[in-house]
């Protein structure tokens, strides 16, 4: 076993760097996926509802959406808001699955636009 000694100032700098790295990693873990966009099929699949049910929710204004070139898109944040408003009765298990799928999409290369 070797004993290594360093100056106090060097030790403080090393600790600060370790602390900065730790904070950065924790910040990455707490990334919000609320702005990730999903299409009709993805939302229906994860909520286990039909496209007609999703259409009804959209026309009643129960879920926020965007339409582009005839396709509808929803953010995970809008889905969470709808679930929190009890528009659709679902379990925590489905919500966790939705979040896991959102994370996997990001890992596959989708990007989240920040600041929106």
PDB file of N, CA, C and O in Angstrom, residues 23-97:
ATOM      1  N   UNK A  23     -22.517  17.064  -9.186  1.00  0.00           N
ATOM      2  CA  UNK A  23     -23.684  17.908  -9.437  1.00  0.00           C
ATOM      3  C   UNK A  23     -24.131  17.803 -10.884  1.00  0.00           C
ATOM      4  O   UNK A  23     -25.336  17.770 -11.173  1.00  0.00           O
ATOM      5  N   UNK A  24     -23.184  17.732 -11.807  1.00  0.00           N
ATOM      6  CA  UNK A  24     -23.507  17.599 -13.225  1.00  0.00           C
ATOM      7  C   UNK A  24     -24.246  16.283 -13.494  1.00  0.00           C
ATOM      8  O   UNK A  24     -25.257  16.254 -14.190  1.00  0.00           O
ATOM      9  N   UNK A  25     -23.760  15.201 -12.918  1.00  0.00           N
ATOM     10  CA  UNK A  25     -24.396  13.890 -13.108  1.00  0.00           C
ATOM     11  C   UNK A  25     -25.791  13.875 -12.502  1.00  0.00           C
ATOM     12  O   UNK A  25     -26.734  13.368 -13.106  1.00  0.00           O
ATOM     13  N   UNK A  26     -25.955  14.441 -11.332  1.00  0.00           N
ATOM     14  CA  UNK A  26     -27.281  14.508 -10.718  1.00  0.00           C
ATOM     15  C   UNK A  26     -28.237  15.348 -11.559  1.00  0.00           C
ATOM     16  O   UNK A  26     -29.423  15.017 -11.679  1.00  0.00           O
ATOM     17  N   UNK A  27     -27.728  16.403 -12.149  1.00  0.00           N
ATOM     18  CA  UNK A  27     -28.546  17.251 -13.005  1.00  0.00           C
ATOM     19  C   UNK A  27     -29.005  16.482 -14.239  1.00  0.00           C
ATOM     20  O   UNK A  27     -30.150  16.606 -14.665  1.00  0.00           O
ATOM     21  N   UNK A  28     -28.139  15.657 -14.806  1.00  0.00           N
ATOM     22  CA  UNK A  28     -28.505  14.837 -15.957  1.00  0.00           C
ATOM     23  C   UNK A  28     -29.598  13.839 -15.598  1.00  0.00           C
ATOM     24  O   UNK A  28     -30.505  13.576 -16.385  1.00  0.00           O
ATOM     25  N   UNK A  29     -29.519  13.256 -14.407  1.00  0.00           N
ATOM     26  CA  UNK A  29     -30.514  12.284 -13.965  1.00  0.00           C
ATOM     27  C   UNK A  29     -31.880  12.923 -13.777  1.00  0.00           C
ATOM     28  O   UNK A  29     -32.905  12.260 -13.920  1.00  0.00           O
ATOM     29  N   UNK A  30     -31.920  14.208 -13.459  1.00  0.00           N
ATOM     30  CA  UNK A  30     -33.173  14.899 -13.190  1.00  0.00           C
ATOM     31  C   UNK A  30     -33.737  15.586 -14.430  1.00  0.00           C
ATOM     32  O   UNK A  30     -34.587  16.452 -14.326  1.00  0.00           O
ATOM     33  N   UNK A  31     -33.258  15.191 -15.627  1.00  0.00           N
ATOM     34  CA  UNK A  31     -33.725  15.805 -16.853  1.00  0.00           C
ATOM     35  C   UNK A  31     -35.226  15.578 -17.005  1.00  0.00           C
ATOM     36  O   UNK A  31     -35.718  14.486 -16.826  1.00  0.00           O
ATOM     37  N   UNK A  32     -35.928  16.609 -17.334  1.00  0.00           N
ATOM     38  CA  UNK A  32     -37.374  16.514 -17.525  1.00  0.00           C
ATOM     39  C   UNK A  32     -37.672  16.098 -18.961  1.00  0.00           C
ATOM     40  O   UNK A  32     -37.115  16.637 -19.902  1.00  0.00           O
ATOM     41  N   UNK A  33     -38.564  15.155 -19.097  1.00  0.00           N
ATOM     42  CA  UNK A  33     -38.955  14.674 -20.415  1.00  0.00           C
ATOM     43  C   UNK A  33     -40.315  15.233 -20.818  1.00  0.00           C
ATOM     44  O   UNK A  33     -40.915  14.766 -21.770  1.00  0.00           O
ATOM     45  N   UNK A  34     -40.787  16.246 -20.109  1.00  0.00           N
ATOM     46  CA  UNK A  34     -42.107  16.796 -20.368  1.00  0.00           C
ATOM     47  C   UNK A  34     -42.240  17.403 -21.756  1.00  0.00           C
ATOM     48  O   UNK A  34     -43.337  17.508 -22.279  1.00  0.00           O
ATOM     49  N   UNK A  35     -41.155  17.816 -22.374  1.00  0.00           N
ATOM     50  CA  UNK A  35     -41.250  18.453 -23.686  1.00  0.00           C
ATOM     51  C   UNK A  35     -41.002  17.482 -24.842  1.00  0.00           C
ATOM     52  O   UNK A  35     -40.948  17.893 -25.989  1.00  0.00           O
ATOM     53  N   UNK A  36     -40.893  16.203 -24.558  1.00  0.00           N
ATOM     54  CA  UNK A  36     -40.714  15.199 -25.608  1.00  0.00           C
ATOM     55  C   UNK A  36     -42.039  14.996 -26.341  1.00  0.00           C
ATOM     56  O   UNK A  36     -43.085  14.838 -25.718  1.00  0.00           O
ATOM     57  N   UNK A  37     -42.016  14.990 -27.670  1.00  0.00           N
ATOM     58  CA  UNK A  37     -43.227  14.860 -28.477  1.00  0.00           C
ATOM     59  C   UNK A  37     -43.471  13.412 -28.865  1.00  0.00           C
ATOM     60  O   UNK A  37     -42.558  12.708 -29.283  1.00  0.00           O
ATOM     61  N   UNK A  38     -44.726  12.975 -28.739  1.00  0.00           N
ATOM     62  CA  UNK A  38     -45.145  11.632 -29.132  1.00  0.00           C
ATOM     63  C   UNK A  38     -46.290  11.755 -30.130  1.00  0.00           C
ATOM     64  O   UNK A  38     -47.073  12.689 -30.074  1.00  0.00           O
ATOM     65  N   UNK A  39     -46.407  10.773 -31.043  1.00  0.00           N
ATOM     66  CA  UNK A  39     -47.498  10.809 -32.011  1.00  0.00           C
ATOM     67  C   UNK A  39     -48.714  10.044 -31.486  1.00  0.00           C
ATOM     68  O   UNK A  39     -48.683   9.480 -30.391  1.00  0.00           O
ATOM     69  N   UNK A  40     -49.806  10.029 -32.284  1.00  0.00           N
ATOM     70  CA  UNK A  40     -51.045   9.358 -31.879  1.00  0.00           C
ATOM     71  C   UNK A  40     -50.805   7.911 -31.467  1.00  0.00           C
ATOM     72  O   UNK A  40     -51.274   7.473 -30.414  1.00  0.00           O
ATOM     73  N   UNK A  41     -50.136   7.177 -32.311  1.00  0.00           N
ATOM     74  CA  UNK A  41     -49.929   5.752 -32.056  1.00  0.00           C
ATOM     75  C   UNK A  41     -49.177   5.521 -30.749  1.00  0.00           C
ATOM     76  O   UNK A  41     -49.549   4.648 -29.954  1.00  0.00           O
ATOM     77  N   UNK A  42     -48.130   6.290 -30.523  1.00  0.00           N
ATOM     78  CA  UNK A  42     -47.344   6.134 -29.300  1.00  0.00           C
ATOM     79  C   UNK A  42     -48.181   6.425 -28.062  1.00  0.00           C
ATOM     80  O   UNK A  42     -48.135   5.676 -27.086  1.00  0.00           O
ATOM     81  N   UNK A  43     -48.970   7.502 -28.109  1.00  0.00           N
ATOM     82  CA  UNK A  43     -49.801   7.864 -26.956  1.00  0.00           C
ATOM     83  C   UNK A  43     -50.842   6.776 -26.696  1.00  0.00           C
ATOM     84  O   UNK A  43     -51.029   6.344 -25.559  1.00  0.00           O
ATOM     85  N   UNK A  44     -51.499   6.321 -27.762  1.00  0.00           N
ATOM     86  CA  UNK A  44     -52.516   5.269 -27.602  1.00  0.00           C
ATOM     87  C   UNK A  44     -51.907   3.984 -27.059  1.00  0.00           C
ATOM     88  O   UNK A  44     -52.497   3.325 -26.193  1.00  0.00           O
ATOM     89  N   UNK A  45     -50.746   3.638 -27.541  1.00  0.00           N
ATOM     90  CA  UNK A  45     -50.081   2.420 -27.094  1.00  0.00           C
ATOM     91  C   UNK A  45     -49.727   2.485 -25.613  1.00  0.00           C
ATOM     92  O   UNK A  45     -49.979   1.538 -24.863  1.00  0.00           O
ATOM     93  N   UNK A  46     -49.200   3.594 -25.165  1.00  0.00           N
ATOM     94  CA  UNK A  46     -48.743   3.686 -23.778  1.00  0.00           C
ATOM     95  C   UNK A  46     -49.885   3.888 -22.795  1.00  0.00           C
ATOM     96  O   UNK A  46     -49.807   3.421 -21.668  1.00  0.00           O
ATOM     97  N   UNK A  47     -50.940   4.591 -23.234  1.00  0.00           N
ATOM     98  CA  UNK A  47     -52.080   4.778 -22.355  1.00  0.00           C
ATOM     99  C   UNK A  47     -53.080   3.626 -22.472  1.00  0.00           C
ATOM    100  O   UNK A  47     -54.039   3.556 -21.718  1.00  0.00           O
ATOM    101  N   UNK A  48     -52.869   2.781 -23.471  1.00  0.00           N
ATOM    102  CA  UNK A  48     -53.751   1.634 -23.737  1.00  0.00           C
ATOM    103  C   UNK A  48     -55.179   2.087 -23.982  1.00  0.00           C
ATOM    104  O   UNK A  48     -56.126   1.609 -23.352  1.00  0.00           O
ATOM    105  N   UNK A  49     -55.280   3.036 -24.901  1.00  0.00           N
ATOM    106  CA  UNK A  49     -56.570   3.541 -25.327  1.00  0.00           C
ATOM    107  C   UNK A  49     -56.622   3.462 -26.844  1.00  0.00           C
ATOM    108  O   UNK A  49     -55.597   3.310 -27.512  1.00  0.00           O
ATOM    109  N   UNK A  50     -57.817   3.579 -27.410  1.00  0.00           N
ATOM    110  CA  UNK A  50     -57.958   3.550 -28.863  1.00  0.00           C
ATOM    111  C   UNK A  50     -57.701   4.942 -29.432  1.00  0.00           C
ATOM    112  O   UNK A  50     -57.742   5.948 -28.712  1.00  0.00           O
ATOM    113  N   UNK A  51     -57.494   4.976 -30.757  1.00  0.00           N
ATOM    114  CA  UNK A  51     -57.303   6.276 -31.402  1.00  0.00           C
ATOM    115  C   UNK A  51     -58.588   7.092 -31.343  1.00  0.00           C
ATOM    116  O   UNK A  51     -58.544   8.314 -31.287  1.00  0.00           O
ATOM    117  N   UNK A  52     -59.739   6.423 -31.362  1.00  0.00           N
ATOM    118  CA  UNK A  52     -61.021   7.132 -31.247  1.00  0.00           C
ATOM    119  C   UNK A  52     -61.137   7.801 -29.869  1.00  0.00           C
ATOM    120  O   UNK A  52     -61.607   8.940 -29.764  1.00  0.00           O
ATOM    121  N   UNK A  53     -60.710   7.102 -28.816  1.00  0.00           N
ATOM    122  CA  UNK A  53     -60.731   7.697 -27.478  1.00  0.00           C
ATOM    123  C   UNK A  53     -59.817   8.907 -27.424  1.00  0.00           C
ATOM    124  O   UNK A  53     -60.185   9.959 -26.881  1.00  0.00           O
ATOM    125  N   UNK A  54     -58.645   8.797 -28.018  1.00  0.00           N
ATOM    126  CA  UNK A  54     -57.719   9.928 -28.054  1.00  0.00           C
ATOM    127  C   UNK A  54     -58.327  11.077 -28.851  1.00  0.00           C
ATOM    128  O   UNK A  54     -58.213  12.241 -28.462  1.00  0.00           O
ATOM    129  N   UNK A  55     -59.005  10.769 -29.946  1.00  0.00           N
ATOM    130  CA  UNK A  55     -59.666  11.790 -30.742  1.00  0.00           C
ATOM    131  C   UNK A  55     -60.724  12.510 -29.909  1.00  0.00           C
ATOM    132  O   UNK A  55     -60.822  13.737 -29.945  1.00  0.00           O
ATOM    133  N   UNK A  56     -61.528  11.740 -29.147  1.00  0.00           N
ATOM    134  CA  UNK A  56     -62.544  12.354 -28.289  1.00  0.00           C
ATOM    135  C   UNK A  56     -61.915  13.304 -27.271  1.00  0.00           C
ATOM    136  O   UNK A  56     -62.422  14.403 -27.033  1.00  0.00           O
ATOM    137  N   UNK A  57     -60.830  12.855 -26.654  1.00  0.00           N
ATOM    138  CA  UNK A  57     -60.157  13.699 -25.658  1.00  0.00           C
ATOM    139  C   UNK A  57     -59.627  14.974 -26.310  1.00  0.00           C
ATOM    140  O   UNK A  57     -59.689  16.059 -25.732  1.00  0.00           O
ATOM    141  N   UNK A  58     -59.120  14.847 -27.525  1.00  0.00           N
ATOM    142  CA  UNK A  58     -58.583  15.996 -28.248  1.00  0.00           C
ATOM    143  C   UNK A  58     -59.702  16.981 -28.589  1.00  0.00           C
ATOM    144  O   UNK A  58     -59.563  18.187 -28.390  1.00  0.00           O
ATOM    145  N   UNK A  59     -60.839  16.470 -29.088  1.00  0.00           N
ATOM    146  CA  UNK A  59     -61.938  17.363 -29.483  1.00  0.00           C
ATOM    147  C   UNK A  59     -62.613  18.005 -28.283  1.00  0.00           C
ATOM    148  O   UNK A  59     -63.151  19.107 -28.393  1.00  0.00           O
ATOM    149  N   UNK A  60     -62.588  17.332 -27.126  1.00  0.00           N
ATOM    150  CA  UNK A  60     -63.165  17.916 -25.909  1.00  0.00           C
ATOM    151  C   UNK A  60     -62.202  18.897 -25.245  1.00  0.00           C
ATOM    152  O   UNK A  60     -62.557  19.543 -24.259  1.00  0.00           O
ATOM    153  N   UNK A  61     -60.975  18.968 -25.740  1.00  0.00           N
ATOM    154  CA  UNK A  61     -59.991  19.870 -25.155  1.00  0.00           C
ATOM    155  C   UNK A  61     -59.368  19.336 -23.881  1.00  0.00           C
ATOM    156  O   UNK A  61     -58.822  20.089 -23.087  1.00  0.00           O
ATOM    157  N   UNK A  62     -59.428  18.019 -23.699  1.00  0.00           N
ATOM    158  CA  UNK A  62     -58.881  17.419 -22.483  1.00  0.00           C
ATOM    159  C   UNK A  62     -57.369  17.223 -22.544  1.00  0.00           C
ATOM    160  O   UNK A  62     -56.741  17.008 -21.516  1.00  0.00           O
ATOM    161  N   UNK A  63     -56.816  17.291 -23.746  1.00  0.00           N
ATOM    162  CA  UNK A  63     -55.368  17.115 -23.900  1.00  0.00           C
ATOM    163  C   UNK A  63     -54.853  18.120 -24.921  1.00  0.00           C
ATOM    164  O   UNK A  63     -55.482  18.349 -25.958  1.00  0.00           O
ATOM    165  N   UNK A  64     -53.737  18.740 -24.606  1.00  0.00           N
ATOM    166  CA  UNK A  64     -53.115  19.696 -25.520  1.00  0.00           C
ATOM    167  C   UNK A  64     -52.373  18.932 -26.613  1.00  0.00           C
ATOM    168  O   UNK A  64     -51.797  17.865 -26.364  1.00  0.00           O
ATOM    169  N   UNK A  65     -52.391  19.474 -27.827  1.00  0.00           N
ATOM    170  CA  UNK A  65     -51.744  18.807 -28.951  1.00  0.00           C
ATOM    171  C   UNK A  65     -51.290  19.836 -29.979  1.00  0.00           C
ATOM    172  O   UNK A  65     -51.682  20.997 -29.924  1.00  0.00           O
ATOM    173  N   UNK A  66     -50.497  19.369 -30.909  1.00  0.00           N
ATOM    174  CA  UNK A  66     -50.102  20.164 -32.067  1.00  0.00           C
ATOM    175  C   UNK A  66     -50.374  19.326 -33.302  1.00  0.00           C
ATOM    176  O   UNK A  66     -50.279  18.101 -33.264  1.00  0.00           O
ATOM    177  N   UNK A  67     -50.712  19.989 -34.392  1.00  0.00           N
ATOM    178  CA  UNK A  67     -50.979  19.292 -35.637  1.00  0.00           C
ATOM    179  C   UNK A  67     -50.042  19.823 -36.700  1.00  0.00           C
ATOM    180  O   UNK A  67     -49.906  21.029 -36.886  1.00  0.00           O
ATOM    181  N   UNK A  68     -49.380  18.886 -37.385  1.00  0.00           N
ATOM    182  CA  UNK A  68     -48.467  19.276 -38.446  1.00  0.00           C
ATOM    183  C   UNK A  68     -48.589  18.261 -39.572  1.00  0.00           C
ATOM    184  O   UNK A  68     -48.429  17.048 -39.345  1.00  0.00           O
ATOM    185  N   UNK A  69     -48.914  18.750 -40.749  1.00  0.00           N
ATOM    186  CA  UNK A  69     -49.064  17.908 -41.935  1.00  0.00           C
ATOM    187  C   UNK A  69     -50.012  16.735 -41.698  1.00  0.00           C
ATOM    188  O   UNK A  69     -49.754  15.607 -42.093  1.00  0.00           O
ATOM    189  N   UNK A  70     -51.119  16.998 -41.032  1.00  0.00           N
ATOM    190  CA  UNK A  70     -52.131  15.976 -40.806  1.00  0.00           C
ATOM    191  C   UNK A  70     -51.837  15.012 -39.675  1.00  0.00           C
ATOM    192  O   UNK A  70     -52.621  14.120 -39.399  1.00  0.00           O
ATOM    193  N   UNK A  71     -50.724  15.176 -38.995  1.00  0.00           N
ATOM    194  CA  UNK A  71     -50.345  14.314 -37.872  1.00  0.00           C
ATOM    195  C   UNK A  71     -50.503  15.090 -36.572  1.00  0.00           C
ATOM    196  O   UNK A  71     -50.189  16.275 -36.505  1.00  0.00           O
ATOM    197  N   UNK A  72     -50.970  14.396 -35.548  1.00  0.00           N
ATOM    198  CA  UNK A  72     -51.123  15.005 -34.230  1.00  0.00           C
ATOM    199  C   UNK A  72     -49.959  14.584 -33.333  1.00  0.00           C
ATOM    200  O   UNK A  72     -49.532  13.427 -33.372  1.00  0.00           O
ATOM    201  N   UNK A  73     -49.485  15.540 -32.537  1.00  0.00           N
ATOM    202  CA  UNK A  73     -48.381  15.285 -31.620  1.00  0.00           C
ATOM    203  C   UNK A  73     -48.736  15.821 -30.244  1.00  0.00           C
ATOM    204  O   UNK A  73     -49.412  16.846 -30.117  1.00  0.00           O
ATOM    205  N   UNK A  74     -48.267  15.125 -29.220  1.00  0.00           N
ATOM    206  CA  UNK A  74     -48.563  15.464 -27.831  1.00  0.00           C
ATOM    207  C   UNK A  74     -47.271  15.429 -27.042  1.00  0.00           C
ATOM    208  O   UNK A  74     -46.413  14.584 -27.279  1.00  0.00           O
ATOM    209  N   UNK A  75     -47.130  16.327 -26.078  1.00  0.00           N
ATOM    210  CA  UNK A  75     -45.951  16.274 -25.218  1.00  0.00           C
ATOM    211  C   UNK A  75     -46.260  15.372 -24.023  1.00  0.00           C
ATOM    212  O   UNK A  75     -47.421  15.197 -23.636  1.00  0.00           O
ATOM    213  N   UNK A  76     -45.216  14.821 -23.458  1.00  0.00           N
ATOM    214  CA  UNK A  76     -45.390  14.008 -22.256  1.00  0.00           C
ATOM    215  C   UNK A  76     -45.960  14.878 -21.137  1.00  0.00           C
ATOM    216  O   UNK A  76     -46.783  14.431 -20.352  1.00  0.00           O
ATOM    217  N   UNK A  77     -45.574  16.141 -21.101  1.00  0.00           N
ATOM    218  CA  UNK A  77     -46.118  17.060 -20.098  1.00  0.00           C
ATOM    219  C   UNK A  77     -47.627  17.203 -20.234  1.00  0.00           C
ATOM    220  O   UNK A  77     -48.350  17.227 -19.230  1.00  0.00           O
ATOM    221  N   UNK A  78     -48.124  17.288 -21.478  1.00  0.00           N
ATOM    222  CA  UNK A  78     -49.573  17.394 -21.695  1.00  0.00           C
ATOM    223  C   UNK A  78     -50.274  16.118 -21.250  1.00  0.00           C
ATOM    224  O   UNK A  78     -51.362  16.164 -20.665  1.00  0.00           O
ATOM    225  N   UNK A  79     -49.657  14.984 -21.511  1.00  0.00           N
ATOM    226  CA  UNK A  79     -50.235  13.702 -21.095  1.00  0.00           C
ATOM    227  C   UNK A  79     -50.268  13.610 -19.575  1.00  0.00           C
ATOM    228  O   UNK A  79     -51.270  13.200 -18.983  1.00  0.00           O
ATOM    229  N   UNK A  80     -49.183  14.031 -18.927  1.00  0.00           N
ATOM    230  CA  UNK A  80     -49.143  14.010 -17.464  1.00  0.00           C
ATOM    231  C   UNK A  80     -50.208  14.937 -16.880  1.00  0.00           C
ATOM    232  O   UNK A  80     -50.891  14.567 -15.924  1.00  0.00           O
ATOM    233  N   UNK A  81     -50.372  16.107 -17.483  1.00  0.00           N
ATOM    234  CA  UNK A  81     -51.394  17.043 -17.008  1.00  0.00           C
ATOM    235  C   UNK A  81     -52.787  16.442 -17.137  1.00  0.00           C
ATOM    236  O   UNK A  81     -53.622  16.580 -16.239  1.00  0.00           O
ATOM    237  N   UNK A  82     -53.043  15.766 -18.259  1.00  0.00           N
ATOM    238  CA  UNK A  82     -54.329  15.149 -18.468  1.00  0.00           C
ATOM    239  C   UNK A  82     -54.565  14.038 -17.439  1.00  0.00           C
ATOM    240  O   UNK A  82     -55.637  13.935 -16.859  1.00  0.00           O
ATOM    241  N   UNK A  83     -53.551  13.228 -17.206  1.00  0.00           N
ATOM    242  CA  UNK A  83     -53.684  12.157 -16.221  1.00  0.00           C
ATOM    243  C   UNK A  83     -53.907  12.724 -14.825  1.00  0.00           C
ATOM    244  O   UNK A  83     -54.726  12.201 -14.058  1.00  0.00           O
ATOM    245  N   UNK A  84     -53.200  13.785 -14.520  1.00  0.00           N
ATOM    246  CA  UNK A  84     -53.370  14.410 -13.206  1.00  0.00           C
ATOM    247  C   UNK A  84     -54.760  15.017 -13.045  1.00  0.00           C
ATOM    248  O   UNK A  84     -55.268  15.132 -11.942  1.00  0.00           O
ATOM    249  N   UNK A  85     -55.382  15.409 -14.152  1.00  0.00           N
ATOM    250  CA  UNK A  85     -56.725  15.973 -14.101  1.00  0.00           C
ATOM    251  C   UNK A  85     -57.786  14.865 -14.092  1.00  0.00           C
ATOM    252  O   UNK A  85     -58.972  15.149 -14.140  1.00  0.00           O
ATOM    253  N   UNK A  86     -57.365  13.623 -14.059  1.00  0.00           N
ATOM    254  CA  UNK A  86     -58.242  12.445 -14.011  1.00  0.00           C
ATOM    255  C   UNK A  86     -59.124  12.310 -15.248  1.00  0.00           C
ATOM    256  O   UNK A  86     -60.220  11.754 -15.175  1.00  0.00           O
ATOM    257  N   UNK A  87     -58.623  12.802 -16.392  1.00  0.00           N
ATOM    258  CA  UNK A  87     -59.376  12.629 -17.631  1.00  0.00           C
ATOM    259  C   UNK A  87     -59.359  11.165 -18.059  1.00  0.00           C
ATOM    260  O   UNK A  87     -60.287  10.681 -18.668  1.00  0.00           O
ATOM    261  N   UNK A  88     -58.296  10.487 -17.722  1.00  0.00           N
ATOM    262  CA  UNK A  88     -58.181   9.065 -18.010  1.00  0.00           C
ATOM    263  C   UNK A  88     -57.752   8.387 -16.725  1.00  0.00           C
ATOM    264  O   UNK A  88     -56.796   8.814 -16.086  1.00  0.00           O
ATOM    265  N   UNK A  89     -58.462   7.362 -16.344  1.00  0.00           N
ATOM    266  CA  UNK A  89     -58.086   6.625 -15.143  1.00  0.00           C
ATOM    267  C   UNK A  89     -56.982   5.636 -15.522  1.00  0.00           C
ATOM    268  O   UNK A  89     -57.173   4.792 -16.387  1.00  0.00           O
ATOM    269  N   UNK A  90     -55.846   5.756 -14.899  1.00  0.00           N
ATOM    270  CA  UNK A  90     -54.732   4.870 -15.182  1.00  0.00           C
ATOM    271  C   UNK A  90     -53.932   4.672 -13.909  1.00  0.00           C
ATOM    272  O   UNK A  90     -54.131   5.355 -12.920  1.00  0.00           O
ATOM    273  N   UNK A  91     -53.013   3.752 -13.950  1.00  0.00           N
ATOM    274  CA  UNK A  91     -52.228   3.455 -12.757  1.00  0.00           C
ATOM    275  C   UNK A  91     -50.846   4.078 -12.854  1.00  0.00           C
ATOM    276  O   UNK A  91     -50.407   4.499 -13.921  1.00  0.00           O
ATOM    277  N   UNK A  92     -50.162   4.091 -11.747  1.00  0.00           N
ATOM    278  CA  UNK A  92     -48.789   4.599 -11.695  1.00  0.00           C
ATOM    279  C   UNK A  92     -47.885   3.758 -12.586  1.00  0.00           C
ATOM    280  O   UNK A  92     -46.924   4.253 -13.161  1.00  0.00           O
ATOM    281  N   UNK A  93     -48.226   2.480 -12.740  1.00  0.00           N
ATOM    282  CA  UNK A  93     -47.436   1.575 -13.588  1.00  0.00           C
ATOM    283  C   UNK A  93     -47.401   2.078 -15.032  1.00  0.00           C
ATOM    284  O   UNK A  93     -46.356   2.102 -15.671  1.00  0.00           O
ATOM    285  N   UNK A  94     -48.552   2.513 -15.558  1.00  0.00           N
ATOM    286  CA  UNK A  94     -48.604   3.035 -16.914  1.00  0.00           C
ATOM    287  C   UNK A  94     -47.802   4.319 -17.044  1.00  0.00           C
ATOM    288  O   UNK A  94     -47.133   4.554 -18.043  1.00  0.00           O
ATOM    289  N   UNK A  95     -47.873   5.160 -16.041  1.00  0.00           N
ATOM    290  CA  UNK A  95     -47.125   6.414 -16.070  1.00  0.00           C
ATOM    291  C   UNK A  95     -45.625   6.146 -16.083  1.00  0.00           C
ATOM    292  O   UNK A  95     -44.880   6.781 -16.825  1.00  0.00           O
ATOM    293  N   UNK A  96     -45.180   5.191 -15.282  1.00  0.00           N
ATOM    294  CA  UNK A  96     -43.766   4.846 -15.252  1.00  0.00           C
ATOM    295  C   UNK A  96     -43.323   4.264 -16.598  1.00  0.00           C
ATOM    296  O   UNK A  96     -42.227   4.536 -17.071  1.00  0.00           O
ATOM    297  N   UNK A  97     -44.193   3.456 -17.210  1.00  0.00           N
ATOM    298  CA  UNK A  97     -43.878   2.885 -18.522  1.00  0.00           C
ATOM    299  C   UNK A  97     -43.746   3.991 -19.563  1.00  0.00           C
ATOM    300  O   UNK A  97     -42.840   3.969 -20.396  1.00  0.00           O
TER     301      UNK A  97
END
